[in-house]
Short mmCIF file of C-alpha atoms (C1' of nucleotides) in Angstrom, two decimals:
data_model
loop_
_atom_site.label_atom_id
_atom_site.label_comp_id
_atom_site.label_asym_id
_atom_site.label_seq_id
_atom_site.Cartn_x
_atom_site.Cartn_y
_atom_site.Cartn_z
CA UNK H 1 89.94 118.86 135.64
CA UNK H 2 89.46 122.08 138.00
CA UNK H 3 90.78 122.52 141.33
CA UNK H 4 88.26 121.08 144.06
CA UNK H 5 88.01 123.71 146.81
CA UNK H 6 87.86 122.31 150.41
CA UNK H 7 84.31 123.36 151.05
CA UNK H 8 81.64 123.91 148.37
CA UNK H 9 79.23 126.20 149.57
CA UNK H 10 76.48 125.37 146.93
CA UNK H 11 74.33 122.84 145.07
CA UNK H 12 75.11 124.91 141.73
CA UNK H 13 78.98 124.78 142.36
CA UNK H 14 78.92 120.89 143.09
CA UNK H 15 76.84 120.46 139.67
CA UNK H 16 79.53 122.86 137.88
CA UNK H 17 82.42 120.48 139.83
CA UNK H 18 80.63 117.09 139.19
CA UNK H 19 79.00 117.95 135.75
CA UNK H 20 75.75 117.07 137.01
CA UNK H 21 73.05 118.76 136.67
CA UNK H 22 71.45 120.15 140.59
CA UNK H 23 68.09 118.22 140.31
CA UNK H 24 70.46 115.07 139.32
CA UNK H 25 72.28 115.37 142.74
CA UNK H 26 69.05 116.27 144.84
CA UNK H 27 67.99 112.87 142.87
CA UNK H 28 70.82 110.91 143.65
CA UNK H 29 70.37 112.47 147.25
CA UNK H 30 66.55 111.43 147.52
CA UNK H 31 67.60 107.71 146.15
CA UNK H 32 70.22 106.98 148.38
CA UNK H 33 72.93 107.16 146.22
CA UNK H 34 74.08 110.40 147.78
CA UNK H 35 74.23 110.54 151.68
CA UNK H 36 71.71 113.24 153.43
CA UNK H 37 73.90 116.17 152.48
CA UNK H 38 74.62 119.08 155.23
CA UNK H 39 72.65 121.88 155.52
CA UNK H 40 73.77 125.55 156.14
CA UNK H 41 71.62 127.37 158.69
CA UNK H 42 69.11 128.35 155.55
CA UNK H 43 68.44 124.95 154.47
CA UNK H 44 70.93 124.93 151.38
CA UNK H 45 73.16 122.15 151.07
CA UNK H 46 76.88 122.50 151.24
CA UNK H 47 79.84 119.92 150.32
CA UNK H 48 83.25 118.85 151.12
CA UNK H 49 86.17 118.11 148.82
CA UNK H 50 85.81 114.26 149.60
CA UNK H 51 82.14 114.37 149.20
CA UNK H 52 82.75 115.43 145.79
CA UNK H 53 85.18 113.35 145.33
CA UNK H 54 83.12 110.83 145.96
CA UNK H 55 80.49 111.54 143.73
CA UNK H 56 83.34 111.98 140.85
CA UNK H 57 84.13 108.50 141.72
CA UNK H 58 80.33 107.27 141.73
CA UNK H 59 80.15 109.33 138.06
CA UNK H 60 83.05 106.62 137.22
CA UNK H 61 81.35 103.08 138.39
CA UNK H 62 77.99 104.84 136.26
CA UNK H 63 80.00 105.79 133.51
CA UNK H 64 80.85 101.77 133.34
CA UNK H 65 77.41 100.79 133.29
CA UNK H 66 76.49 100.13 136.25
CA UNK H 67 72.99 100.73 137.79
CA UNK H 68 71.90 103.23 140.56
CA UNK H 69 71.06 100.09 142.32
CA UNK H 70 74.57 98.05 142.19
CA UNK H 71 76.49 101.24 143.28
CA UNK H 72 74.67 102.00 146.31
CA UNK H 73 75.36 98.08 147.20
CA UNK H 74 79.01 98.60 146.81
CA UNK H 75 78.96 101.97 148.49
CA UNK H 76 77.34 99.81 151.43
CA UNK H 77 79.51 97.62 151.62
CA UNK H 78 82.30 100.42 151.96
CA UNK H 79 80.35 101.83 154.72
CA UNK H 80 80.96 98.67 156.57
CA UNK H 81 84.41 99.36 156.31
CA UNK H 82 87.05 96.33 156.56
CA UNK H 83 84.55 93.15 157.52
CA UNK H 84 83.14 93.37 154.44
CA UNK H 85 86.72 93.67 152.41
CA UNK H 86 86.61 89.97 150.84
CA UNK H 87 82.51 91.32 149.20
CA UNK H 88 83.91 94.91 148.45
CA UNK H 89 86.45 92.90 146.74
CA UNK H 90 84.76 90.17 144.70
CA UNK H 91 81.85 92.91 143.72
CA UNK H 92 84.64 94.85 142.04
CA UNK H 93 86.17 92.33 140.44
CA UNK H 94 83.25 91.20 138.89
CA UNK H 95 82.80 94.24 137.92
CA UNK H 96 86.51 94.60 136.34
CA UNK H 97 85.86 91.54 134.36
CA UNK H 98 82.36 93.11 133.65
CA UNK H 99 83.77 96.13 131.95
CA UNK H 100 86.60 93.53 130.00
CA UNK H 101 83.87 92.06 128.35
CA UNK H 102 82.26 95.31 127.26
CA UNK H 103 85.44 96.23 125.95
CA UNK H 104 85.83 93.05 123.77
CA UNK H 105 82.23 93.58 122.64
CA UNK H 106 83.05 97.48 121.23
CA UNK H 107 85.90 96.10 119.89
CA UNK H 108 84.75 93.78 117.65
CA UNK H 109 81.90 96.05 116.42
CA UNK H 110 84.94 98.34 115.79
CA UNK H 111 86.19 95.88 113.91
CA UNK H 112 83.37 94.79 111.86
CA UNK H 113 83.35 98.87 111.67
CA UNK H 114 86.88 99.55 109.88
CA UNK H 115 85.78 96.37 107.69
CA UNK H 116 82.55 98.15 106.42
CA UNK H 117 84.54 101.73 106.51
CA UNK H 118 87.11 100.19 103.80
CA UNK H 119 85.01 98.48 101.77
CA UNK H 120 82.93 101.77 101.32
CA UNK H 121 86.30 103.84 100.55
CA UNK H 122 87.27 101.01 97.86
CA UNK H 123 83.70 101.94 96.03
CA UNK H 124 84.62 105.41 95.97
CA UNK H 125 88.35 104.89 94.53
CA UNK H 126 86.16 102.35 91.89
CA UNK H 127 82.88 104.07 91.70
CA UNK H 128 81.57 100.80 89.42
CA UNK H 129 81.71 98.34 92.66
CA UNK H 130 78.59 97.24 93.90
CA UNK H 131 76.95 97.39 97.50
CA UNK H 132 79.77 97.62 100.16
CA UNK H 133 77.43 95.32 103.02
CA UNK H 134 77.59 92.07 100.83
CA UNK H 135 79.50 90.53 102.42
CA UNK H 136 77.04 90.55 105.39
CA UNK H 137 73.78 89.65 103.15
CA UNK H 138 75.95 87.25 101.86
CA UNK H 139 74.00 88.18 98.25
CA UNK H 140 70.57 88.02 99.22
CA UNK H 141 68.57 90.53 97.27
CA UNK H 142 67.79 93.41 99.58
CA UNK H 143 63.95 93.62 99.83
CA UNK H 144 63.52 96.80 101.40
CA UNK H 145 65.98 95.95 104.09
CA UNK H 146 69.43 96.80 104.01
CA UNK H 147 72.12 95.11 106.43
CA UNK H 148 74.78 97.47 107.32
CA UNK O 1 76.23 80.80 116.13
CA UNK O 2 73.57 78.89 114.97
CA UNK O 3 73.07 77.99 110.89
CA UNK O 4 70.34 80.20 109.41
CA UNK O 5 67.84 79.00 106.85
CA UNK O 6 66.85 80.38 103.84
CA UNK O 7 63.66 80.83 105.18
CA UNK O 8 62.07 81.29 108.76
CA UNK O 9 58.54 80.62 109.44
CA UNK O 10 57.73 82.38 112.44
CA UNK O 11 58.45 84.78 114.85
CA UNK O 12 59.25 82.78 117.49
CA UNK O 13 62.03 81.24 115.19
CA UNK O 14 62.88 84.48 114.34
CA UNK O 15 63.49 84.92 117.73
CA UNK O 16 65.04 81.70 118.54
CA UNK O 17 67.71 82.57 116.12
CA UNK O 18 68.43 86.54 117.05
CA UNK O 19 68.11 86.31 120.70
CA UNK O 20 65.46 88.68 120.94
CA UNK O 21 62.12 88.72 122.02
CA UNK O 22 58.84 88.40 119.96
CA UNK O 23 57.74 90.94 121.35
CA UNK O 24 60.67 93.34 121.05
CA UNK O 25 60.83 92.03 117.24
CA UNK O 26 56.69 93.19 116.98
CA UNK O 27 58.11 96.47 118.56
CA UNK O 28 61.20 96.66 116.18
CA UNK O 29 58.83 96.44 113.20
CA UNK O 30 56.64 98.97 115.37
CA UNK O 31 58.82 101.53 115.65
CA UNK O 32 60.29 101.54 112.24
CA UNK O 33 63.33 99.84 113.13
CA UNK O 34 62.65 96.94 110.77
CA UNK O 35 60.66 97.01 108.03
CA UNK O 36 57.44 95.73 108.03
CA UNK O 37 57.47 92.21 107.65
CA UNK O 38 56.25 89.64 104.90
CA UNK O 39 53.09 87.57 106.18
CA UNK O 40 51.52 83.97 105.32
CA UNK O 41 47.79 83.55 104.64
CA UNK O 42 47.15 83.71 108.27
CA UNK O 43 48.71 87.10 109.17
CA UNK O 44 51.84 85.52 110.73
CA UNK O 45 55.21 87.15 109.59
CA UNK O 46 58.10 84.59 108.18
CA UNK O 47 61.48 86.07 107.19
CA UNK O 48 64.33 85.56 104.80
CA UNK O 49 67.91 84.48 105.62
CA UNK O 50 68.81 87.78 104.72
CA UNK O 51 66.05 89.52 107.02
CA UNK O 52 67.67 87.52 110.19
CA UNK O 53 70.60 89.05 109.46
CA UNK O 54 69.83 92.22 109.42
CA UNK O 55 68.73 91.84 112.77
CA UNK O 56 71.68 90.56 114.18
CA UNK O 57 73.55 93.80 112.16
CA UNK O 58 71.49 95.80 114.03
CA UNK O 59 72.20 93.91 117.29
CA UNK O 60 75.99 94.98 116.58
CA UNK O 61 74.83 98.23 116.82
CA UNK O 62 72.39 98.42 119.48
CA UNK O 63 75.57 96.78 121.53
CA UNK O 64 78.08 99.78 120.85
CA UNK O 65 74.97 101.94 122.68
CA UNK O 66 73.30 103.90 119.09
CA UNK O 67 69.87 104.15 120.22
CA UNK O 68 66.85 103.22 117.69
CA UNK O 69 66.65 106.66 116.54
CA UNK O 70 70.09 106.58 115.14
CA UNK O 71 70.00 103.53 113.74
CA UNK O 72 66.88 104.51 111.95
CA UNK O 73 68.85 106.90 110.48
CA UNK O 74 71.67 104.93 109.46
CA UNK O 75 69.32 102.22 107.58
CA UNK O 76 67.34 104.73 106.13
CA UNK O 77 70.85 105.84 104.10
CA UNK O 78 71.29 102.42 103.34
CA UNK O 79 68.08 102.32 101.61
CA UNK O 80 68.86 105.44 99.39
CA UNK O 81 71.96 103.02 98.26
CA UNK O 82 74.97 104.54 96.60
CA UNK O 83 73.60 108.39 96.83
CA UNK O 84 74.13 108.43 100.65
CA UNK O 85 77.67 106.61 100.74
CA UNK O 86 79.33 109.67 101.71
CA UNK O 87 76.51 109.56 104.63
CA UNK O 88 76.72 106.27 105.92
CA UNK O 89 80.29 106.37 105.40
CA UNK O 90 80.74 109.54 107.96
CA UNK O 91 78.11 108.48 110.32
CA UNK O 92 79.48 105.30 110.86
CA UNK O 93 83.19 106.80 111.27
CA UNK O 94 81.28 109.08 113.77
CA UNK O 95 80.40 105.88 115.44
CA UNK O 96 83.38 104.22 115.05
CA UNK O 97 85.49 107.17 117.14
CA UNK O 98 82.46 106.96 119.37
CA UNK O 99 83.07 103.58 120.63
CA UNK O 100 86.85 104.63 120.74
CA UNK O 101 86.19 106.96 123.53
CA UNK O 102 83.64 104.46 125.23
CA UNK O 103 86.62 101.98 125.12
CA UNK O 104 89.18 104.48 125.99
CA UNK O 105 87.16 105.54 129.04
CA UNK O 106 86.52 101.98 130.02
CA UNK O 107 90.13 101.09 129.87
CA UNK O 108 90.49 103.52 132.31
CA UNK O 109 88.02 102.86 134.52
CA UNK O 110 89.60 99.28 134.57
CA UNK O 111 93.08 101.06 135.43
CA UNK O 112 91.56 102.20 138.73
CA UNK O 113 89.83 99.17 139.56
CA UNK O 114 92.97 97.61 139.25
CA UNK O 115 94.95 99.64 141.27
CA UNK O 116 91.94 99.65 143.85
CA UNK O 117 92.31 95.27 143.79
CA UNK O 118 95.87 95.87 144.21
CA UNK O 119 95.38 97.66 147.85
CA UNK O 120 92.87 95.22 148.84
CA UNK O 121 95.57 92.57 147.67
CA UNK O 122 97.94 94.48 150.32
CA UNK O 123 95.48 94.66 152.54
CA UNK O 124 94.54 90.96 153.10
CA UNK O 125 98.43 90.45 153.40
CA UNK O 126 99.06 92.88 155.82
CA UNK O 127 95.89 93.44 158.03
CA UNK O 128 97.24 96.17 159.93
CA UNK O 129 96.77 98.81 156.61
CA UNK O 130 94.58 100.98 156.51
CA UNK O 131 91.56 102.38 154.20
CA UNK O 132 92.34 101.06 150.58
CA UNK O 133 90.20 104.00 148.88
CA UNK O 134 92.86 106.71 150.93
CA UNK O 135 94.51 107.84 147.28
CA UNK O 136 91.31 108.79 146.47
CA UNK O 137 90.01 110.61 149.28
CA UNK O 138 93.16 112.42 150.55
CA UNK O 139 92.92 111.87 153.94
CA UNK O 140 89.52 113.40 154.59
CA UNK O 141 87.53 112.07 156.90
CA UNK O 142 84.57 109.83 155.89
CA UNK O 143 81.97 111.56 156.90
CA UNK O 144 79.27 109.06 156.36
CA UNK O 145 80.48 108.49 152.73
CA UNK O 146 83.06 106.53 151.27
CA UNK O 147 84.60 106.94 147.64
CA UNK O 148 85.18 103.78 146.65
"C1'" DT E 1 32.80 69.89 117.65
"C1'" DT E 2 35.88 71.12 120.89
"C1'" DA E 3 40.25 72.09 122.58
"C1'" DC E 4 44.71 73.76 122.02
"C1'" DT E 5 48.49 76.30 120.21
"C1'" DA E 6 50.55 79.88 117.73
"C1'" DC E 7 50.11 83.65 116.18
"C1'" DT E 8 47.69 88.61 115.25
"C1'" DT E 9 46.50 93.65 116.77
"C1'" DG E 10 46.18 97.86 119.64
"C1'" DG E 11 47.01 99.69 123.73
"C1'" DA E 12 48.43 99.92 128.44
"C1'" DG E 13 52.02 99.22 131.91
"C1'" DT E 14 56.98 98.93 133.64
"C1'" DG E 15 61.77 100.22 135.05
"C1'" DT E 16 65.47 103.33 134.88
"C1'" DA E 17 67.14 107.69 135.22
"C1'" DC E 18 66.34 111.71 135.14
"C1'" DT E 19 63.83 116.49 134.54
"C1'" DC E 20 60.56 119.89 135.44
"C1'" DA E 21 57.13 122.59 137.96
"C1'" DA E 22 54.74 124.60 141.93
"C1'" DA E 23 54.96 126.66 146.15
"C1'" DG E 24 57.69 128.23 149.72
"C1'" DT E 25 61.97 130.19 152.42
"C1'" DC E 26 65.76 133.18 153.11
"C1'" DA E 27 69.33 136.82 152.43
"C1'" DA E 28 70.96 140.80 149.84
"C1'" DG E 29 70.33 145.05 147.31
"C1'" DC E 30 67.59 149.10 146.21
"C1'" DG Y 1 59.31 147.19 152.37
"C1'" DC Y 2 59.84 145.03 147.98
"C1'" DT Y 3 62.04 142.58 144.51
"C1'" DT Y 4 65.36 139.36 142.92
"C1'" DG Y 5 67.83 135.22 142.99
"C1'" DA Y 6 69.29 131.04 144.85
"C1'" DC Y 7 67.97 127.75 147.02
"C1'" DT Y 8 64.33 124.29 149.43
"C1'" DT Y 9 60.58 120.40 149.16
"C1'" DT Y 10 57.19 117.24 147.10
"C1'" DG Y 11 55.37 115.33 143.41
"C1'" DA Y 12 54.41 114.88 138.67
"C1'" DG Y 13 56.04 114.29 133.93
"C1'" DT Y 14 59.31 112.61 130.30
"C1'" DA Y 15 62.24 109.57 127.29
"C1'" DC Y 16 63.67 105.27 126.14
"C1'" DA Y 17 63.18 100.54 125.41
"C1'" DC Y 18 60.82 97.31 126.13
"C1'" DT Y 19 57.04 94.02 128.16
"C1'" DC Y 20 52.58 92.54 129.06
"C1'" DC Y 21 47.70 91.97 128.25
"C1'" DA Y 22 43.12 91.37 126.16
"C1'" DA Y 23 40.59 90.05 122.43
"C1'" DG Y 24 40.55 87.87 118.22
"C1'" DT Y 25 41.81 84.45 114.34
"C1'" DA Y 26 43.69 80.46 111.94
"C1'" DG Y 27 45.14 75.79 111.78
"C1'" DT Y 28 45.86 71.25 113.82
"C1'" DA Y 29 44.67 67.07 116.85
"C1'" DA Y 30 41.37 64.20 119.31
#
DNA sequence: TTACTACTTGGAGTGTACTCAAAGTCAAGC
DNA sequence: GCTTGACTTTGAGTACACTCCAAGTAGTAA
């Protein structure tokens, strides 16, 4: 991760700081993700360190899954500041338990995965084995469709 | 999980039993994601125990976030049988560290929303605190935009 | 025979999240 | 003064993965 200066005096610099692209912030700008950013005298927008921050932050609740939609609700709710603590709360929490599930999900799969991934290096060490997926077509004949 | 039979008569069964649509399953077969199914003297499609199952293999995938294109790709290899081992067996390594680094970056993501509970734990305890997001704004000022 | 249900097809429409293009402004360098 | 480059805006277009719809057919039930 790069330093983040204190003011960012471009769109192109917050795209190289954020890894966005410029016409994704001007879209997350124009959707409400992003607040109306500041404009210099000619028009161009320009950025502070927290503003960035905060859209390194919003780059982490997207990079969870979440929709466009459910993060400007929670950044809402931020905006409201402490009254709406016990919502900020339960939104992210539900989110937390969210992201545990998606976790247990990709793990399995990784699983199932390293299960397939040995059974195809056994056929290599025995090159006389037959198809490494039967134990998932549990020895159906294959008809133009194979399971794994 | 529901027991499969040996054979399923139509697509709403088929659909019963992989959670899908019958109209994502029509769009499946569509797009070349399944293989054009077997149909009665009427035109309607039925399936094999073995055909269900290859849906719900490719569910597995679709869940770790390979898009239809790529799984395309893998069950094309499968098709070509033992030629393409070397293939499937890299691609779905590829995949495999994939979902690593989609777990690895979730775990994370988890770490801060933990840590971010934690303060509005302290918070509700002490009511006097102040701004749970502060580690991750350093103090700036708001500015009409919060990072949490 | 009529009604109803369950399918069929091809094609159009939807939602999400960008991504691109056209036309214009502004400041700097030659 | 002219060109170049970096931005601006609005609006249209794209990619992906469905999802819906209209028109038609086949089989069953009254």
């Amino acid at each position: 991760m790069q330093e983040i200066p204190e003011i960012i005096t471009s769109i192109k610099q917050a795209a190289e700081l954020t890894g966005l692209s410029e016409d994704t912030i001007r879209y997350y700008e124009r959707v409400g993700l992003l607040p109306y950013a500041e404009r210099k005298a000619n028009g161009h927008r320009h950025y502070t360190r927290h503003q960035i921050q905060g859209i390194l932050f919003i780059l982490r609740l997207k990079a969870t899954g979440m929709t466009i939609e459910e993060m400007k609700r929670y950044l809402k709710l931020s905006e409201q500041g402490m009254t709406a603590l016990p919502q900020r709360y339960s939104l992210l929490e539900a989110h937390h338990d969210h992201i545990g599930r998606e976790i247990a999900k990709l793990q399995e799969t990784q699983r199932i995965i390293e299960y397939k991934l040995k059974n195809f290096r056994v056929l290599t060490e025995d090159p006389d084995l037959s198809d490494p997926e039967k134990h998932l077509t549990q020895g159906a004949p294959l008809s133009g469709f194979s399971t794994d």
